């Protein structure tokens, strides 16, 4: 750490700052995608409800329900793949930031985050702050919870497809 030249330290700090911006960008994209995914699915459900409220013949509802559910299922599969990839970008940025912190003295944010959230170790801060310990209910990564959304919504579309197929019989 102390054997780094001023130029090397400057380069590492610039790389650190760039990675923080990229990390924030990746996280913002993830949140926007989640919002878009939920909005599109809500619009599909609302449109299907409007069609059903018009009381067309059952086979029309079956055809339209099958089309909507197929689209909804495809959307869930694609969204899941995109979110898995995005989670890996975010994970990579954390590794990159921890690597840079290990080379620069005084930077510990991402090393502390890793120890607190992934190794579930308490992190001691200077008084009067005290110690941070992750609550047991928060130990499951949020990306795992978010990862369930396409499966839950996909389950809804699968049930909708089955009901629509029955209406076509």
mmCIF file of the C-alpha atoms, coordinates in Angstrom:
data_MODEL
# 
_entry.id   MODEL 
# 
loop_
_atom_site.group_PDB 
_atom_site.id 
_atom_site.type_symbol 
_atom_site.label_atom_id 
_atom_site.label_alt_id 
_atom_site.label_comp_id 
_atom_site.label_asym_id 
_atom_site.label_entity_id 
_atom_site.label_seq_id 
_atom_site.pdbx_PDB_ins_code 
_atom_site.Cartn_x 
_atom_site.Cartn_y 
_atom_site.Cartn_z 
_atom_site.occupancy 
_atom_site.B_iso_or_equiv 
_atom_site.pdbx_formal_charge 
_atom_site.auth_seq_id 
_atom_site.auth_comp_id 
_atom_site.auth_asym_id 
_atom_site.auth_atom_id 
_atom_site.pdbx_PDB_model_num 
ATOM 1   C CA . UNK A 1 1   ? 0.000   0.000   0.000   1.00 0.00 ? 1   UNK A CA 1 
ATOM 2   C CA . UNK A 1 2   ? 2.660   2.483   1.046   1.00 0.00 ? 2   UNK A CA 1 
ATOM 3   C CA . UNK A 1 3   ? 4.898   1.483   -1.861  1.00 0.00 ? 3   UNK A CA 1 
ATOM 4   C CA . UNK A 1 4   ? 2.476   2.856   -4.473  1.00 0.00 ? 4   UNK A CA 1 
ATOM 5   C CA . UNK A 1 5   ? 3.662   5.890   -6.375  1.00 0.00 ? 5   UNK A CA 1 
ATOM 6   C CA . UNK A 1 6   ? 1.527   8.997   -6.444  1.00 0.00 ? 6   UNK A CA 1 
ATOM 7   C CA . UNK A 1 7   ? 0.664   8.250   -10.090 1.00 0.00 ? 7   UNK A CA 1 
ATOM 8   C CA . UNK A 1 8   ? -0.411  4.675   -9.225  1.00 0.00 ? 8   UNK A CA 1 
ATOM 9   C CA . UNK A 1 9   ? -2.544  5.938   -6.333  1.00 0.00 ? 9   UNK A CA 1 
ATOM 10  C CA . UNK A 1 10  ? -4.115  8.562   -8.578  1.00 0.00 ? 10  UNK A CA 1 
ATOM 11  C CA . UNK A 1 11  ? -4.877  5.938   -11.240 1.00 0.00 ? 11  UNK A CA 1 
ATOM 12  C CA . UNK A 1 12  ? -6.415  3.585   -8.676  1.00 0.00 ? 12  UNK A CA 1 
ATOM 13  C CA . UNK A 1 13  ? -8.555  6.376   -7.201  1.00 0.00 ? 13  UNK A CA 1 
ATOM 14  C CA . UNK A 1 14  ? -9.788  7.304   -10.690 1.00 0.00 ? 14  UNK A CA 1 
ATOM 15  C CA . UNK A 1 15  ? -10.562 3.645   -11.409 1.00 0.00 ? 15  UNK A CA 1 
ATOM 16  C CA . UNK A 1 16  ? -12.342 3.397   -8.043  1.00 0.00 ? 16  UNK A CA 1 
ATOM 17  C CA . UNK A 1 17  ? -14.483 6.453   -8.821  1.00 0.00 ? 17  UNK A CA 1 
ATOM 18  C CA . UNK A 1 18  ? -15.315 5.114   -12.300 1.00 0.00 ? 18  UNK A CA 1 
ATOM 19  C CA . UNK A 1 19  ? -16.333 1.731   -10.865 1.00 0.00 ? 19  UNK A CA 1 
ATOM 20  C CA . UNK A 1 20  ? -18.558 3.386   -8.267  1.00 0.00 ? 20  UNK A CA 1 
ATOM 21  C CA . UNK A 1 21  ? -20.344 5.288   -11.049 1.00 0.00 ? 21  UNK A CA 1 
ATOM 22  C CA . UNK A 1 22  ? -20.719 2.093   -13.106 1.00 0.00 ? 22  UNK A CA 1 
ATOM 23  C CA . UNK A 1 23  ? -22.001 0.222   -10.029 1.00 0.00 ? 23  UNK A CA 1 
ATOM 24  C CA . UNK A 1 24  ? -24.606 2.942   -9.396  1.00 0.00 ? 24  UNK A CA 1 
ATOM 25  C CA . UNK A 1 25  ? -25.561 2.884   -13.090 1.00 0.00 ? 25  UNK A CA 1 
ATOM 26  C CA . UNK A 1 26  ? -25.981 -0.916  -13.086 1.00 0.00 ? 26  UNK A CA 1 
ATOM 27  C CA . UNK A 1 27  ? -28.086 -0.761  -9.925  1.00 0.00 ? 27  UNK A CA 1 
ATOM 28  C CA . UNK A 1 28  ? -30.262 2.046   -11.325 1.00 0.00 ? 28  UNK A CA 1 
ATOM 29  C CA . UNK A 1 29  ? -30.817 0.030   -14.512 1.00 0.00 ? 29  UNK A CA 1 
ATOM 30  C CA . UNK A 1 30  ? -31.834 -2.964  -12.415 1.00 0.00 ? 30  UNK A CA 1 
ATOM 31  C CA . UNK A 1 31  ? -34.403 -0.917  -10.517 1.00 0.00 ? 31  UNK A CA 1 
ATOM 32  C CA . UNK A 1 32  ? -35.765 0.619   -13.725 1.00 0.00 ? 32  UNK A CA 1 
ATOM 33  C CA . UNK A 1 33  ? -36.046 -2.797  -15.369 1.00 0.00 ? 33  UNK A CA 1 
ATOM 34  C CA . UNK A 1 34  ? -37.928 -4.147  -12.375 1.00 0.00 ? 34  UNK A CA 1 
ATOM 35  C CA . UNK A 1 35  ? -40.358 -1.227  -12.537 1.00 0.00 ? 35  UNK A CA 1 
ATOM 36  C CA . UNK A 1 36  ? -40.815 -1.671  -16.290 1.00 0.00 ? 36  UNK A CA 1 
ATOM 37  C CA . UNK A 1 37  ? -41.365 -5.417  -15.930 1.00 0.00 ? 37  UNK A CA 1 
ATOM 38  C CA . UNK A 1 38  ? -44.013 -4.922  -13.260 1.00 0.00 ? 38  UNK A CA 1 
ATOM 39  C CA . UNK A 1 39  ? -45.688 -2.138  -15.255 1.00 0.00 ? 39  UNK A CA 1 
ATOM 40  C CA . UNK A 1 40  ? -45.875 -4.206  -18.450 1.00 0.00 ? 40  UNK A CA 1 
ATOM 41  C CA . UNK A 1 41  ? -47.312 -7.170  -16.557 1.00 0.00 ? 41  UNK A CA 1 
ATOM 42  C CA . UNK A 1 42  ? -49.858 -4.953  -14.812 1.00 0.00 ? 42  UNK A CA 1 
ATOM 43  C CA . UNK A 1 43  ? -50.870 -3.515  -18.202 1.00 0.00 ? 43  UNK A CA 1 
ATOM 44  C CA . UNK A 1 44  ? -51.267 -7.042  -19.621 1.00 0.00 ? 44  UNK A CA 1 
ATOM 45  C CA . UNK A 1 45  ? -53.465 -8.099  -16.701 1.00 0.00 ? 45  UNK A CA 1 
ATOM 46  C CA . UNK A 1 46  ? -55.533 -4.899  -17.000 1.00 0.00 ? 46  UNK A CA 1 
ATOM 47  C CA . UNK A 1 47  ? -55.964 -5.387  -20.760 1.00 0.00 ? 47  UNK A CA 1 
ATOM 48  C CA . UNK A 1 48  ? -57.004 -9.002  -20.234 1.00 0.00 ? 48  UNK A CA 1 
ATOM 49  C CA . UNK A 1 49  ? -59.513 -7.878  -17.600 1.00 0.00 ? 49  UNK A CA 1 
ATOM 50  C CA . UNK A 1 50  ? -60.948 -5.276  -19.983 1.00 0.00 ? 50  UNK A CA 1 
ATOM 51  C CA . UNK A 1 51  ? -61.336 -7.896  -22.722 1.00 0.00 ? 51  UNK A CA 1 
ATOM 52  C CA . UNK A 1 52  ? -63.032 -10.295 -20.299 1.00 0.00 ? 52  UNK A CA 1 
ATOM 53  C CA . UNK A 1 53  ? -65.349 -7.533  -19.037 1.00 0.00 ? 53  UNK A CA 1 
ATOM 54  C CA . UNK A 1 54  ? -66.677 -7.056  -22.574 1.00 0.00 ? 54  UNK A CA 1 
ATOM 55  C CA . UNK A 1 55  ? -68.114 -10.574 -22.236 1.00 0.00 ? 55  UNK A CA 1 
ATOM 56  C CA . UNK A 1 56  ? -67.083 -11.926 -25.639 1.00 0.00 ? 56  UNK A CA 1 
ATOM 57  C CA . UNK A 1 57  ? -67.659 -15.613 -26.456 1.00 0.00 ? 57  UNK A CA 1 
ATOM 58  C CA . UNK A 1 58  ? -65.534 -17.942 -24.323 1.00 0.00 ? 58  UNK A CA 1 
ATOM 59  C CA . UNK A 1 59  ? -63.385 -19.115 -27.211 1.00 0.00 ? 59  UNK A CA 1 
ATOM 60  C CA . UNK A 1 60  ? -62.384 -15.464 -27.904 1.00 0.00 ? 60  UNK A CA 1 
ATOM 61  C CA . UNK A 1 61  ? -61.395 -15.025 -24.270 1.00 0.00 ? 61  UNK A CA 1 
ATOM 62  C CA . UNK A 1 62  ? -59.493 -18.316 -24.535 1.00 0.00 ? 62  UNK A CA 1 
ATOM 63  C CA . UNK A 1 63  ? -57.590 -17.182 -27.650 1.00 0.00 ? 63  UNK A CA 1 
ATOM 64  C CA . UNK A 1 64  ? -56.786 -13.750 -26.245 1.00 0.00 ? 64  UNK A CA 1 
ATOM 65  C CA . UNK A 1 65  ? -55.896 -15.214 -22.830 1.00 0.00 ? 65  UNK A CA 1 
ATOM 66  C CA . UNK A 1 66  ? -53.547 -17.681 -24.497 1.00 0.00 ? 66  UNK A CA 1 
ATOM 67  C CA . UNK A 1 67  ? -51.867 -14.906 -26.499 1.00 0.00 ? 67  UNK A CA 1 
ATOM 68  C CA . UNK A 1 68  ? -51.490 -12.656 -23.445 1.00 0.00 ? 68  UNK A CA 1 
ATOM 69  C CA . UNK A 1 69  ? -50.228 -15.473 -21.234 1.00 0.00 ? 69  UNK A CA 1 
ATOM 70  C CA . UNK A 1 70  ? -47.717 -16.598 -23.874 1.00 0.00 ? 70  UNK A CA 1 
ATOM 71  C CA . UNK A 1 71  ? -46.414 -13.037 -24.155 1.00 0.00 ? 71  UNK A CA 1 
ATOM 72  C CA . UNK A 1 72  ? -46.326 -12.714 -20.357 1.00 0.00 ? 72  UNK A CA 1 
ATOM 73  C CA . UNK A 1 73  ? -44.411 -15.997 -19.981 1.00 0.00 ? 73  UNK A CA 1 
ATOM 74  C CA . UNK A 1 74  ? -41.871 -14.980 -22.642 1.00 0.00 ? 74  UNK A CA 1 
ATOM 75  C CA . UNK A 1 75  ? -41.464 -11.637 -20.906 1.00 0.00 ? 75  UNK A CA 1 
ATOM 76  C CA . UNK A 1 76  ? -40.764 -13.419 -17.595 1.00 0.00 ? 76  UNK A CA 1 
ATOM 77  C CA . UNK A 1 77  ? -38.106 -15.670 -19.168 1.00 0.00 ? 77  UNK A CA 1 
ATOM 78  C CA . UNK A 1 78  ? -36.363 -12.753 -20.894 1.00 0.00 ? 78  UNK A CA 1 
ATOM 79  C CA . UNK A 1 79  ? -36.559 -10.515 -17.832 1.00 0.00 ? 79  UNK A CA 1 
ATOM 80  C CA . UNK A 1 80  ? -35.115 -13.233 -15.617 1.00 0.00 ? 80  UNK A CA 1 
ATOM 81  C CA . UNK A 1 81  ? -32.141 -13.719 -17.975 1.00 0.00 ? 81  UNK A CA 1 
ATOM 82  C CA . UNK A 1 82  ? -31.481 -9.970  -18.133 1.00 0.00 ? 82  UNK A CA 1 
ATOM 83  C CA . UNK A 1 83  ? -31.690 -9.582  -14.348 1.00 0.00 ? 83  UNK A CA 1 
ATOM 84  C CA . UNK A 1 84  ? -29.361 -12.536 -13.725 1.00 0.00 ? 84  UNK A CA 1 
ATOM 85  C CA . UNK A 1 85  ? -26.793 -10.983 -16.072 1.00 0.00 ? 85  UNK A CA 1 
ATOM 86  C CA . UNK A 1 86  ? -27.204 -7.561  -14.451 1.00 0.00 ? 86  UNK A CA 1 
ATOM 87  C CA . UNK A 1 87  ? -26.686 -9.060  -10.989 1.00 0.00 ? 87  UNK A CA 1 
ATOM 88  C CA . UNK A 1 88  ? -23.377 -10.454 -12.217 1.00 0.00 ? 88  UNK A CA 1 
ATOM 89  C CA . UNK A 1 89  ? -22.273 -7.006  -13.416 1.00 0.00 ? 89  UNK A CA 1 
ATOM 90  C CA . UNK A 1 90  ? -23.060 -5.595  -9.975  1.00 0.00 ? 90  UNK A CA 1 
ATOM 91  C CA . UNK A 1 91  ? -21.242 -8.476  -8.278  1.00 0.00 ? 91  UNK A CA 1 
ATOM 92  C CA . UNK A 1 92  ? -18.225 -7.946  -10.536 1.00 0.00 ? 92  UNK A CA 1 
ATOM 93  C CA . UNK A 1 93  ? -18.129 -4.231  -9.671  1.00 0.00 ? 93  UNK A CA 1 
ATOM 94  C CA . UNK A 1 94  ? -18.112 -5.103  -5.964  1.00 0.00 ? 94  UNK A CA 1 
ATOM 95  C CA . UNK A 1 95  ? -15.176 -7.453  -6.495  1.00 0.00 ? 95  UNK A CA 1 
ATOM 96  C CA . UNK A 1 96  ? -13.376 -4.795  -8.523  1.00 0.00 ? 96  UNK A CA 1 
ATOM 97  C CA . UNK A 1 97  ? -13.963 -2.161  -5.850  1.00 0.00 ? 97  UNK A CA 1 
ATOM 98  C CA . UNK A 1 98  ? -12.799 -4.507  -3.075  1.00 0.00 ? 98  UNK A CA 1 
ATOM 99  C CA . UNK A 1 99  ? -9.661  -5.256  -5.081  1.00 0.00 ? 99  UNK A CA 1 
ATOM 100 C CA . UNK A 1 100 ? -8.879  -1.562  -5.468  1.00 0.00 ? 100 UNK A CA 1 
ATOM 101 C CA . UNK A 1 101 ? -9.575  -0.931  -1.768  1.00 0.00 ? 101 UNK A CA 1 
ATOM 102 C CA . UNK A 1 102 ? -7.076  -3.649  -0.846  1.00 0.00 ? 102 UNK A CA 1 
ATOM 103 C CA . UNK A 1 103 ? -4.389  -1.671  -2.699  1.00 0.00 ? 103 UNK A CA 1 
ATOM 104 C CA . UNK A 1 104 ? -5.246  1.723   -1.235  1.00 0.00 ? 104 UNK A CA 1 
ATOM 105 C CA . UNK A 1 105 ? -5.054  2.465   2.458   1.00 0.00 ? 105 UNK A CA 1 
ATOM 106 C CA . UNK A 1 106 ? -8.046  4.083   4.105   1.00 0.00 ? 106 UNK A CA 1 
ATOM 107 C CA . UNK A 1 107 ? -10.742 2.790   1.716   1.00 0.00 ? 107 UNK A CA 1 
ATOM 108 C CA . UNK A 1 108 ? -12.847 0.025   3.257   1.00 0.00 ? 108 UNK A CA 1 
ATOM 109 C CA . UNK A 1 109 ? -16.464 0.622   2.214   1.00 0.00 ? 109 UNK A CA 1 
ATOM 110 C CA . UNK A 1 110 ? -16.879 -2.354  -0.106  1.00 0.00 ? 110 UNK A CA 1 
ATOM 111 C CA . UNK A 1 111 ? -14.674 -4.623  1.975   1.00 0.00 ? 111 UNK A CA 1 
ATOM 112 C CA . UNK A 1 112 ? -16.892 -3.823  4.970   1.00 0.00 ? 112 UNK A CA 1 
ATOM 113 C CA . UNK A 1 113 ? -20.057 -4.353  2.924   1.00 0.00 ? 113 UNK A CA 1 
ATOM 114 C CA . UNK A 1 114 ? -18.780 -7.752  1.849   1.00 0.00 ? 114 UNK A CA 1 
ATOM 115 C CA . UNK A 1 115 ? -17.864 -8.787  5.391   1.00 0.00 ? 115 UNK A CA 1 
ATOM 116 C CA . UNK A 1 116 ? -21.165 -7.506  6.831   1.00 0.00 ? 116 UNK A CA 1 
ATOM 117 C CA . UNK A 1 117 ? -23.594 -8.709  4.149   1.00 0.00 ? 117 UNK A CA 1 
ATOM 118 C CA . UNK A 1 118 ? -21.954 -11.806 2.668   1.00 0.00 ? 118 UNK A CA 1 
ATOM 119 C CA . UNK A 1 119 ? -19.784 -13.172 5.463   1.00 0.00 ? 119 UNK A CA 1 
ATOM 120 C CA . UNK A 1 120 ? -22.286 -11.896 8.084   1.00 0.00 ? 120 UNK A CA 1 
ATOM 121 C CA . UNK A 1 121 ? -19.569 -10.518 10.329  1.00 0.00 ? 121 UNK A CA 1 
ATOM 122 C CA . UNK A 1 122 ? -20.059 -7.565  12.680  1.00 0.00 ? 122 UNK A CA 1 
ATOM 123 C CA . UNK A 1 123 ? -18.293 -4.373  11.572  1.00 0.00 ? 123 UNK A CA 1 
ATOM 124 C CA . UNK A 1 124 ? -16.829 -2.133  14.271  1.00 0.00 ? 124 UNK A CA 1 
ATOM 125 C CA . UNK A 1 125 ? -16.882 1.621   13.682  1.00 0.00 ? 125 UNK A CA 1 
ATOM 126 C CA . UNK A 1 126 ? -15.177 4.384   15.608  1.00 0.00 ? 126 UNK A CA 1 
ATOM 127 C CA . UNK A 1 127 ? -17.017 5.605   18.716  1.00 0.00 ? 127 UNK A CA 1 
ATOM 128 C CA . UNK A 1 128 ? -19.673 6.879   19.078  1.00 0.00 ? 128 UNK A CA 1 
ATOM 129 C CA . UNK A 1 129 ? -20.994 4.963   16.025  1.00 0.00 ? 129 UNK A CA 1 
ATOM 130 C CA . UNK A 1 130 ? -20.487 1.490   17.470  1.00 0.00 ? 130 UNK A CA 1 
ATOM 131 C CA . UNK A 1 131 ? -20.893 -1.845  15.710  1.00 0.00 ? 131 UNK A CA 1 
ATOM 132 C CA . UNK A 1 132 ? -23.016 -2.866  12.721  1.00 0.00 ? 132 UNK A CA 1 
ATOM 133 C CA . UNK A 1 133 ? -24.473 -6.366  12.733  1.00 0.00 ? 133 UNK A CA 1 
ATOM 134 C CA . UNK A 1 134 ? -26.729 -7.574  9.960   1.00 0.00 ? 134 UNK A CA 1 
ATOM 135 C CA . UNK A 1 135 ? -30.161 -8.560  11.236  1.00 0.00 ? 135 UNK A CA 1 
ATOM 136 C CA . UNK A 1 136 ? -31.025 -12.234 10.672  1.00 0.00 ? 136 UNK A CA 1 
ATOM 137 C CA . UNK A 1 137 ? -34.083 -11.259 8.630   1.00 0.00 ? 137 UNK A CA 1 
ATOM 138 C CA . UNK A 1 138 ? -31.850 -9.272  6.226   1.00 0.00 ? 138 UNK A CA 1 
ATOM 139 C CA . UNK A 1 139 ? -29.305 -12.007 5.541   1.00 0.00 ? 139 UNK A CA 1 
ATOM 140 C CA . UNK A 1 140 ? -30.936 -13.172 2.304   1.00 0.00 ? 140 UNK A CA 1 
ATOM 141 C CA . UNK A 1 141 ? -29.651 -11.090 -0.656  1.00 0.00 ? 141 UNK A CA 1 
ATOM 142 C CA . UNK A 1 142 ? -32.294 -8.871  -2.238  1.00 0.00 ? 142 UNK A CA 1 
ATOM 143 C CA . UNK A 1 143 ? -31.317 -10.116 -5.690  1.00 0.00 ? 143 UNK A CA 1 
ATOM 144 C CA . UNK A 1 144 ? -32.550 -13.567 -4.634  1.00 0.00 ? 144 UNK A CA 1 
ATOM 145 C CA . UNK A 1 145 ? -35.932 -12.120 -3.649  1.00 0.00 ? 145 UNK A CA 1 
ATOM 146 C CA . UNK A 1 146 ? -36.114 -10.108 -6.861  1.00 0.00 ? 146 UNK A CA 1 
ATOM 147 C CA . UNK A 1 147 ? -35.172 -13.264 -8.743  1.00 0.00 ? 147 UNK A CA 1 
ATOM 148 C CA . UNK A 1 148 ? -38.409 -14.877 -7.559  1.00 0.00 ? 148 UNK A CA 1 
ATOM 149 C CA . UNK A 1 149 ? -40.594 -12.229 -9.215  1.00 0.00 ? 149 UNK A CA 1 
ATOM 150 C CA . UNK A 1 150 ? -40.434 -13.615 -12.774 1.00 0.00 ? 150 UNK A CA 1 
ATOM 151 C CA . UNK A 1 151 ? -41.257 -17.090 -11.429 1.00 0.00 ? 151 UNK A CA 1 
ATOM 152 C CA . UNK A 1 152 ? -44.231 -15.845 -9.394  1.00 0.00 ? 152 UNK A CA 1 
ATOM 153 C CA . UNK A 1 153 ? -45.591 -13.758 -12.243 1.00 0.00 ? 153 UNK A CA 1 
ATOM 154 C CA . UNK A 1 154 ? -44.734 -16.527 -14.704 1.00 0.00 ? 154 UNK A CA 1 
ATOM 155 C CA . UNK A 1 155 ? -46.807 -18.869 -12.511 1.00 0.00 ? 155 UNK A CA 1 
ATOM 156 C CA . UNK A 1 156 ? -49.742 -16.503 -12.854 1.00 0.00 ? 156 UNK A CA 1 
ATOM 157 C CA . UNK A 1 157 ? -49.346 -16.500 -16.648 1.00 0.00 ? 157 UNK A CA 1 
ATOM 158 C CA . UNK A 1 158 ? -49.071 -20.281 -16.677 1.00 0.00 ? 158 UNK A CA 1 
ATOM 159 C CA . UNK A 1 159 ? -52.348 -20.629 -14.753 1.00 0.00 ? 159 UNK A CA 1 
ATOM 160 C CA . UNK A 1 160 ? -53.892 -18.082 -17.120 1.00 0.00 ? 160 UNK A CA 1 
ATOM 161 C CA . UNK A 1 161 ? -52.702 -20.155 -20.095 1.00 0.00 ? 161 UNK A CA 1 
ATOM 162 C CA . UNK A 1 162 ? -54.239 -23.310 -18.646 1.00 0.00 ? 162 UNK A CA 1 
ATOM 163 C CA . UNK A 1 163 ? -57.571 -21.564 -17.999 1.00 0.00 ? 163 UNK A CA 1 
ATOM 164 C CA . UNK A 1 164 ? -57.478 -20.082 -21.519 1.00 0.00 ? 164 UNK A CA 1 
ATOM 165 C CA . UNK A 1 165 ? -56.743 -23.497 -23.024 1.00 0.00 ? 165 UNK A CA 1 
ATOM 166 C CA . UNK A 1 166 ? -59.683 -25.008 -21.114 1.00 0.00 ? 166 UNK A CA 1 
ATOM 167 C CA . UNK A 1 167 ? -61.930 -22.255 -22.516 1.00 0.00 ? 167 UNK A CA 1 
ATOM 168 C CA . UNK A 1 168 ? -60.838 -23.286 -26.015 1.00 0.00 ? 168 UNK A CA 1 
ATOM 169 C CA . UNK A 1 169 ? -61.943 -26.892 -25.494 1.00 0.00 ? 169 UNK A CA 1 
# 
